Coordinates of C-alpha atoms and ligand atoms in Angstrom, one line a residue:
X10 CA 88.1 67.2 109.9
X11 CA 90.5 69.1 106.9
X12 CA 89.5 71.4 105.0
X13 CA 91.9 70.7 102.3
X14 CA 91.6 66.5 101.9
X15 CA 89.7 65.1 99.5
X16 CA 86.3 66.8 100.4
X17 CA 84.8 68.5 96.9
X18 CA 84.7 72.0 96.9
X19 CA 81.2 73.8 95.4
X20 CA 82.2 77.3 96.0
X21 CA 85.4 78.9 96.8
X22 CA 85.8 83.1 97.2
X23 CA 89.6 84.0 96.5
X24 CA 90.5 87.4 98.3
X25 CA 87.3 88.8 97.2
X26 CA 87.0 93.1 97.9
X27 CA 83.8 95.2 97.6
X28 CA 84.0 98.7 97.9
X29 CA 81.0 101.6 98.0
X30 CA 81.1 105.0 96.4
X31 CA 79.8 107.3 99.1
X32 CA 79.4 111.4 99.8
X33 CA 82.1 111.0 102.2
X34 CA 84.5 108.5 100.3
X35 CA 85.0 105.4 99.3
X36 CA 84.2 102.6 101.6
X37 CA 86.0 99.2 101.4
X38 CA 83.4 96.7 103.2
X39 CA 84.4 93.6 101.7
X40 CA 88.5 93.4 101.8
X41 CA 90.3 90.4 101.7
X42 CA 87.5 87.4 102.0
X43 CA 88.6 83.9 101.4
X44 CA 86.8 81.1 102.1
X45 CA 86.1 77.3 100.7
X46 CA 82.6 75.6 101.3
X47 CA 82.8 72.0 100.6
X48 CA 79.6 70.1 99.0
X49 CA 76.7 69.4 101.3
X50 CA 78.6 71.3 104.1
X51 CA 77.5 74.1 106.3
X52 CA 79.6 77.1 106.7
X53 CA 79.0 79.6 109.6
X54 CA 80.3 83.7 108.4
X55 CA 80.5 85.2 112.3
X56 CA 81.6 88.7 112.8
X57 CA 80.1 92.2 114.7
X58 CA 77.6 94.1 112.9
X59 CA 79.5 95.9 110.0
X60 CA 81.9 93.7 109.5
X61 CA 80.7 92.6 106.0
X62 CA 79.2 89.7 106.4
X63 CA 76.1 90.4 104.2
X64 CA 78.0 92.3 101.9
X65 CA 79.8 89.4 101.0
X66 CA 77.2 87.0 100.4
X67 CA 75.2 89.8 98.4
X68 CA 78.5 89.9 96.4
X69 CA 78.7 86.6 95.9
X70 CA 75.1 87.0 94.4
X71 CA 76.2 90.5 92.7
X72 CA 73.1 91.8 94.1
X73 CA 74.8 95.2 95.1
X74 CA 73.1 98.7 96.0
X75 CA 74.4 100.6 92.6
X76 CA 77.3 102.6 94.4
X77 CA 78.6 98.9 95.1
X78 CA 81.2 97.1 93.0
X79 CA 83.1 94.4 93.2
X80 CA 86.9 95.5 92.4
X81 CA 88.8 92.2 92.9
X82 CA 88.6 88.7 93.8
X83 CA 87.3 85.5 92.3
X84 CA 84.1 83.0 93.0
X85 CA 84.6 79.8 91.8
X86 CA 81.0 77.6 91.5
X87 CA 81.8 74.4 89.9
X88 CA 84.9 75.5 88.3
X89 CA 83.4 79.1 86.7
X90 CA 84.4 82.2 87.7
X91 CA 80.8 83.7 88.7
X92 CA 82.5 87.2 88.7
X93 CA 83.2 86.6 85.2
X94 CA 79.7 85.9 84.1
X95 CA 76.9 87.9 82.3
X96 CA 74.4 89.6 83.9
X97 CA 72.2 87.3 81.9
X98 CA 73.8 84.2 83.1
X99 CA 73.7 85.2 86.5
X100 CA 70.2 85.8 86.4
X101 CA 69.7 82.0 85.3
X102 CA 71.9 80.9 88.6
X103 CA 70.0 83.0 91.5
X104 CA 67.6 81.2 93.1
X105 CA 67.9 78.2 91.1
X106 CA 71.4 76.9 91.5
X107 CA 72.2 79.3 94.2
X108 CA 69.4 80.8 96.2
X109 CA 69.6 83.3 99.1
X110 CA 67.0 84.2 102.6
X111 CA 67.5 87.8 103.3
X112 CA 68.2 89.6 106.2
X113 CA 65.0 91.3 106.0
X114 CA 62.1 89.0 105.0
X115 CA 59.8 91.6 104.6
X116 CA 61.5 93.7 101.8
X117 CA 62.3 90.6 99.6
X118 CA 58.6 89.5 99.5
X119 CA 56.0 91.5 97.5
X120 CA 53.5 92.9 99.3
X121 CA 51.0 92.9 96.4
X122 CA 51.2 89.3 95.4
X123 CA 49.9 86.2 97.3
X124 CA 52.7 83.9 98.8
X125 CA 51.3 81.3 96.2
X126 CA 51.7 83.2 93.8
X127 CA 55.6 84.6 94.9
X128 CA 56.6 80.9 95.1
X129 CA 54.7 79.8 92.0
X130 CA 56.2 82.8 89.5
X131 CA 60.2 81.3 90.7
X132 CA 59.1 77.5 89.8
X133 CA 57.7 78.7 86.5
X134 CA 60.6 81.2 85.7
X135 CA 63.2 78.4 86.7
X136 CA 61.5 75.0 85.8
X137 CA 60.1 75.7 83.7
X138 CA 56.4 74.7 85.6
X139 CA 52.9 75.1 83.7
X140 CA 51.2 77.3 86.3
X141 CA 48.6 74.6 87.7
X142 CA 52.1 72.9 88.8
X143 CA 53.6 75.7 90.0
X144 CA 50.5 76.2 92.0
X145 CA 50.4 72.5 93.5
X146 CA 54.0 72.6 94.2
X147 CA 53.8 75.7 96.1
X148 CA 51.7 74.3 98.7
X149 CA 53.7 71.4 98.6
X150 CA 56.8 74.1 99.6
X151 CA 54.4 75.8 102.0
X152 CA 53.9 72.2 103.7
X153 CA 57.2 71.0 103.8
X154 CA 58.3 74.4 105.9
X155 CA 55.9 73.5 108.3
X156 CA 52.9 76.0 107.9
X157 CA 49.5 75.0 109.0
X158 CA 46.7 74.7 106.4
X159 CA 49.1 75.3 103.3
X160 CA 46.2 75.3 100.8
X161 CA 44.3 78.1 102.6
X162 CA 47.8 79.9 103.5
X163 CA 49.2 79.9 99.9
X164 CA 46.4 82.3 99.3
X165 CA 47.4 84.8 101.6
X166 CA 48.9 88.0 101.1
X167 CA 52.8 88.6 103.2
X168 CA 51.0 90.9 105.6
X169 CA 48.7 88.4 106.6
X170 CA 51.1 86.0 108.1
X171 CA 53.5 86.3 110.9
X172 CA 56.9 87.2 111.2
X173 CA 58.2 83.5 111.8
X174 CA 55.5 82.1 108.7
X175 CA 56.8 85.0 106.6
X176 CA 60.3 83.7 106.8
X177 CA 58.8 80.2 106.3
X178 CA 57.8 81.6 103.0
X179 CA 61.1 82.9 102.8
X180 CA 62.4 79.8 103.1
X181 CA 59.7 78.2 100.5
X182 CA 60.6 80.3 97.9
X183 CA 64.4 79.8 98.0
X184 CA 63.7 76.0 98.2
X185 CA 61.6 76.4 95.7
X186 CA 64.2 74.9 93.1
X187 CA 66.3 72.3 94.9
X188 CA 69.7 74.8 95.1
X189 CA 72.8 73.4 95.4
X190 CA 73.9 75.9 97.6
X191 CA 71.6 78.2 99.9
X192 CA 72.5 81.1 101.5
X193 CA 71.1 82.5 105.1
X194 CA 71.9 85.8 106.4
X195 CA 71.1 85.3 109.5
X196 CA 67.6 83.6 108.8
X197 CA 66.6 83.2 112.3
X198 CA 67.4 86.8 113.8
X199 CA 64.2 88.1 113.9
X200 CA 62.2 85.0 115.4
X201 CA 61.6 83.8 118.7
X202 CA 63.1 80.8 120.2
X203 CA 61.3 77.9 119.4
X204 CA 60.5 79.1 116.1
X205 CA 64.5 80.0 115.9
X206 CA 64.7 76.1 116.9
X207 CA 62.0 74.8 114.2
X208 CA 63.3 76.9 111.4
X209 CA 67.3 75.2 111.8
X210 CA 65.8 72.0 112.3
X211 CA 64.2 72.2 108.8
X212 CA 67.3 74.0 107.1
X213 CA 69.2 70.5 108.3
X214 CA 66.6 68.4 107.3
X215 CA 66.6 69.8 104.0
X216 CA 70.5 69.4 103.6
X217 CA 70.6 66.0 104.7
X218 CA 67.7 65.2 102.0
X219 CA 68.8 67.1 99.0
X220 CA 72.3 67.2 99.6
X221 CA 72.4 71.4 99.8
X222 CA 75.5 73.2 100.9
X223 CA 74.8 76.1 103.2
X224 CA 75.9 79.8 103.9
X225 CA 75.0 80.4 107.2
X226 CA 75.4 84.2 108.3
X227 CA 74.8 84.8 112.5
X228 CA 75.6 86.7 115.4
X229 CA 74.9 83.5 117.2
X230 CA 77.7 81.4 118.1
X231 CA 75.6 78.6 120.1
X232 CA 73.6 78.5 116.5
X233 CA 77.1 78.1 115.2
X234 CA 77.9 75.8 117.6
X235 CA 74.9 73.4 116.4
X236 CA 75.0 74.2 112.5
X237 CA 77.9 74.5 111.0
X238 CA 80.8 72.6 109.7
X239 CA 83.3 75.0 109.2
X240 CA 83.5 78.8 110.3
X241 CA 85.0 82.1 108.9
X242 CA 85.4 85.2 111.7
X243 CA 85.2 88.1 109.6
X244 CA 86.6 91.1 111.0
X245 CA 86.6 95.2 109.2
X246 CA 85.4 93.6 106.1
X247 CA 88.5 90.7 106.0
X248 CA 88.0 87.0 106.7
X249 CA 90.5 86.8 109.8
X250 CA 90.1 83.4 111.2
X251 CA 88.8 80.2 109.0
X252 CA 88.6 76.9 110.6
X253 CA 86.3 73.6 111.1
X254 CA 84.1 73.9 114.2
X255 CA 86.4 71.8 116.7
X256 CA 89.1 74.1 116.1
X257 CA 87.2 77.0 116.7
X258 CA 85.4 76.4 119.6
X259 CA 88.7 74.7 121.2
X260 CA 91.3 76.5 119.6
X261 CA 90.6 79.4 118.7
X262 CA 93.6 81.7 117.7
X263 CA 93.2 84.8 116.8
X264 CA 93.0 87.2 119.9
X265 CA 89.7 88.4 118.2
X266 CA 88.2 85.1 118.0
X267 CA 89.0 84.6 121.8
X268 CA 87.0 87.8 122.4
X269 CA 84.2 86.7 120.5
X270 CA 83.5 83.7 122.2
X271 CA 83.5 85.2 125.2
X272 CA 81.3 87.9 124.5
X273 CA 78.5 86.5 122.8
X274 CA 76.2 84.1 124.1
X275 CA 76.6 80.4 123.9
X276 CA 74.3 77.6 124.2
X277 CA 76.6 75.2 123.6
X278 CA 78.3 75.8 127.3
X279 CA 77.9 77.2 130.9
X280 CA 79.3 81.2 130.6
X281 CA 79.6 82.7 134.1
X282 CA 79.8 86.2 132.8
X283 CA 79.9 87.2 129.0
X284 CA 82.9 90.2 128.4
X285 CA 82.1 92.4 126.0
X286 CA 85.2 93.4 123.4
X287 CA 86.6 96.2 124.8
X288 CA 86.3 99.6 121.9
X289 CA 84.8 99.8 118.7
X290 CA 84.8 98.3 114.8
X291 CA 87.0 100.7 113.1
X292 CA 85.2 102.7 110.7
X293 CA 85.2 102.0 107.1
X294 CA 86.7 105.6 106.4
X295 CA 89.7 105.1 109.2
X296 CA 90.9 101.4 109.0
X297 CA 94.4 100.7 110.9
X298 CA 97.1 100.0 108.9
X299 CA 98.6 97.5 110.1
X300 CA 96.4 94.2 111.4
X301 CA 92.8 96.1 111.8
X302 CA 91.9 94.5 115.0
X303 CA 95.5 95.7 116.5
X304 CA 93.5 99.1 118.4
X305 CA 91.9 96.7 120.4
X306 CA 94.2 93.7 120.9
X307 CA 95.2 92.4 124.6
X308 CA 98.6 91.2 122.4
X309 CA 99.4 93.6 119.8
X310 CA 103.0 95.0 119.2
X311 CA 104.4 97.5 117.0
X312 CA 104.8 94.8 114.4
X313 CA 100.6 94.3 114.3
X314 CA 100.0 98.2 113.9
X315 CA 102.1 98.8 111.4
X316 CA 102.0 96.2 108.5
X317 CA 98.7 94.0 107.9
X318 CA 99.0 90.3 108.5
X319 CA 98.0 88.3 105.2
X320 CA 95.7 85.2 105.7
X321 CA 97.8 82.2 106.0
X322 CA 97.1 78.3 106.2
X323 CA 98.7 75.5 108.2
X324 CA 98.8 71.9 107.8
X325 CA 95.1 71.1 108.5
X326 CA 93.9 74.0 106.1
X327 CA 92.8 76.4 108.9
X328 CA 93.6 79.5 108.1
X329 CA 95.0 82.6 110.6
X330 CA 95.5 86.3 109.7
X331 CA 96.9 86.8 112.4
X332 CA 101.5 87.5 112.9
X333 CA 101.5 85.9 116.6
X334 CA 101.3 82.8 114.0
X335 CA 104.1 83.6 112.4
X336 CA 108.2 83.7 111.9
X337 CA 108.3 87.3 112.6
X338 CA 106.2 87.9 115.5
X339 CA 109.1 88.5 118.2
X340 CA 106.2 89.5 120.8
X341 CA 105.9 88.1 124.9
X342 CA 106.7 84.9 125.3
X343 CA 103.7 84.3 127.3
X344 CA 101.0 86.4 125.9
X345 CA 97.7 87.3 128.4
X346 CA 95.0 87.3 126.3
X347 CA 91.5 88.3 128.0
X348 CA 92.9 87.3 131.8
X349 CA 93.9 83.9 130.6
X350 CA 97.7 82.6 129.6
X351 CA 98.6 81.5 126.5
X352 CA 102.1 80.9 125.0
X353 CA 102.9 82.4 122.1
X354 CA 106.5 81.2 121.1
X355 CA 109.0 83.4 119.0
X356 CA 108.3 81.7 115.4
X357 CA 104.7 79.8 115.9
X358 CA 102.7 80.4 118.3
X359 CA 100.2 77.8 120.4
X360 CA 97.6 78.8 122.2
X361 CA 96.7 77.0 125.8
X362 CA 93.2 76.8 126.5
X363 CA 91.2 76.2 129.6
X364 CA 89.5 72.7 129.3
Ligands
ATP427 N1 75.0 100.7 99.9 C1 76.0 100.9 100.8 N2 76.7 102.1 100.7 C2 77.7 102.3 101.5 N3 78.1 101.5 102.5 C3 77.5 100.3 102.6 C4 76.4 100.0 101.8 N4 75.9 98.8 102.1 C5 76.7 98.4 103.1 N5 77.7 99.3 103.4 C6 78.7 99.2 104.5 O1 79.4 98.0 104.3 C7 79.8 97.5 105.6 C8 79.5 96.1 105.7 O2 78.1 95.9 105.8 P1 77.3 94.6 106.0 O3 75.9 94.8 105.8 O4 77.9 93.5 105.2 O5 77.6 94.2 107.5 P2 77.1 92.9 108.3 O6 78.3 92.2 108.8 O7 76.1 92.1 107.5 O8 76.4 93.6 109.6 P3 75.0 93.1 110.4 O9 75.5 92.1 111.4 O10 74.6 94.3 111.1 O11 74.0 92.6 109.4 C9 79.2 98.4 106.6 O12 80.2 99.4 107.0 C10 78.1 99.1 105.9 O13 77.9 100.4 106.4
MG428 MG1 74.1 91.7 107.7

């Protein structure tokens, strides 16, 4: 599977960077995040807490808290520049072309209006629906996300449903207008298992009917595993490793990425023990010079903490920030990474993997 090929290409973000005025400086949490998402694709966004993963998707939205802006980059959707657009224009895309499910269900629903009436005002905003339609085709929504008795239900206020039907709703409403591309930070989070299982069942059925491209933001790299067609590691607010999902879960590259699968449960495969990344996410106010992961790399020379590595692309259109992958890196020959071997070669590194 290439990235590059012929596949068609509904959103790309070009070396997008989103920084926040605060008290105590200026925080940089999105810097450096590239990405392609081909049409009627899934990609996963994977990354520790902090790393910027709903920042960028909020960005791509420009739905930022007020001390956020957006300082450079671009977001291609169907050959416009979204950054370049009004605010008015904008408004016209969200939820109807591109529609998001929040991190937190419960402060994107209103707590004074009825679901039906949530789902309704978005159909008649959008498309323009009489409100009897709107009405009608709100309990269709309500139905086709799976919650019991959707005509009584579609009367009911968000504190009188569950945590996993609230999220249903969630998902209603951003369905609401068939988007071409819908994006999920981390939809599922929040929910137990089963529900967890439903909920990504329906988010595939839906793509395989109508054709959606998805945004899939996790912790959850068995959810990963079973979702998504392509996946971008972000790292201290950068995009470090971009790749389809073979690649990734076979050959992964980055030192970081390594540690990641190792530390985080899978349910994909067997783990006898998970091993947590040893130290911490650098702060936003103290970010290393040089390649931001290089305080806590098993292979980093003085080459990694002095001068950041830039986000490069090989022949399949995976992409690597990472200079083990590169002409200059003059490290070990054979590189131990998290107790295992791989050979890194002066001028190109390859990775060995266990089978
Ligand atoms: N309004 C804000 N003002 C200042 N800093 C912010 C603001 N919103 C987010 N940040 C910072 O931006 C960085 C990225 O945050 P983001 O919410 O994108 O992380 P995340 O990867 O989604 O984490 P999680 O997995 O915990 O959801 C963090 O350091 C966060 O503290
Ligand atoms: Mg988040």
């Amino acid at each position: 599977m290439s990235i590059q090929g012929t596949e068609d290409i509904i959103l790309e973000v070009k070396n997008l960077q989103t920084i926040f005025k605060t008290d105590t400086g200026d925080v940089r949490a999105v810097d450096g995040v590239s990405f392609k998402l081909p049409k009627g694709k899934t990609i996963g966004i994977v990354g520790e807490s902090g790393s910027g993963k709903s920042i960028t998707s909020l960005s791509i939205l420009q739905l930022l808290a007020s001390n956020g802006k957006i300082t450079n980059g671009e977001v291609f959707y169907k050959g416009d520049d979204l950054l370049k657009l009004t605010e008015n224009q904008m408004r016209k895309l969200r939820g109807n072309e591109i529609s998001m499910i929040f991190q937190e269900p419960m402060t994107s629903l209103n707590p004074v209006y009825t679901v039906g009436q949530q789902i309704s005002e978005a159909l008649m905003l959008h498309q323009n629906m009489s409100k009897k339609d709107a009405f009608i085709r709100s309990v269709e929504l309500l139905q086709l996300v799976g919650i019991p008795s959707p005509d009584k239900r579609v009367k009911n206020y968000p504190f009188e449903l569950s945590g996993g039907m609230r999220q249903r709703v969630m998902i209603a409403m951003s369905l609401a207008c068939d988007p071409e591309i819908l994006v999920a930070d981390e939809p599922t989070t929040a929910l137990d298992v089963t529900i967890q299982a439903q909920i990504l069942e329906l988010i595939k059925e839906l793509q395989d009917r109508l054709g959606m491209s998805v945004i899939f933001i996790t912790h959850d790299l068995g959810v990963v595993a079973e979702t998504c067609d392509y996946v971008a590691v972000m790292y201290a607010g950068q995009v470090v490793e971009y790749s389809d999902i073979r690649t990734l879960f076979h050959q992964p590259k980055l030192p970081y990425t390594i540690g990641l699968l190792k530390s985080l449960p899978r349910h994909d495969i067997e783990q006898d023990k998970l091993e947590p990344i040893k130290g911490n996410v650098p702060s936003p106010h103290e970010m290393p010079v040089g390649c931001r992961f290089s305080p806590r790399c098993p292979a980093a020379t003085d080459l990694c903490r002095t001068k950041m590595p830039q986000l490069e692309t090989d022949e399949n259109g995976n992409q690597v920030r990472c200079w083990i992958y590169t002409d200059e890196w003059t490290g070990e020959a054979e590189v131990d990474i998290y107790g295992e071997t791989r050979i890194a070669k002066s001028g190109g590194a390859k990775t060995v993997l266990p089978d």
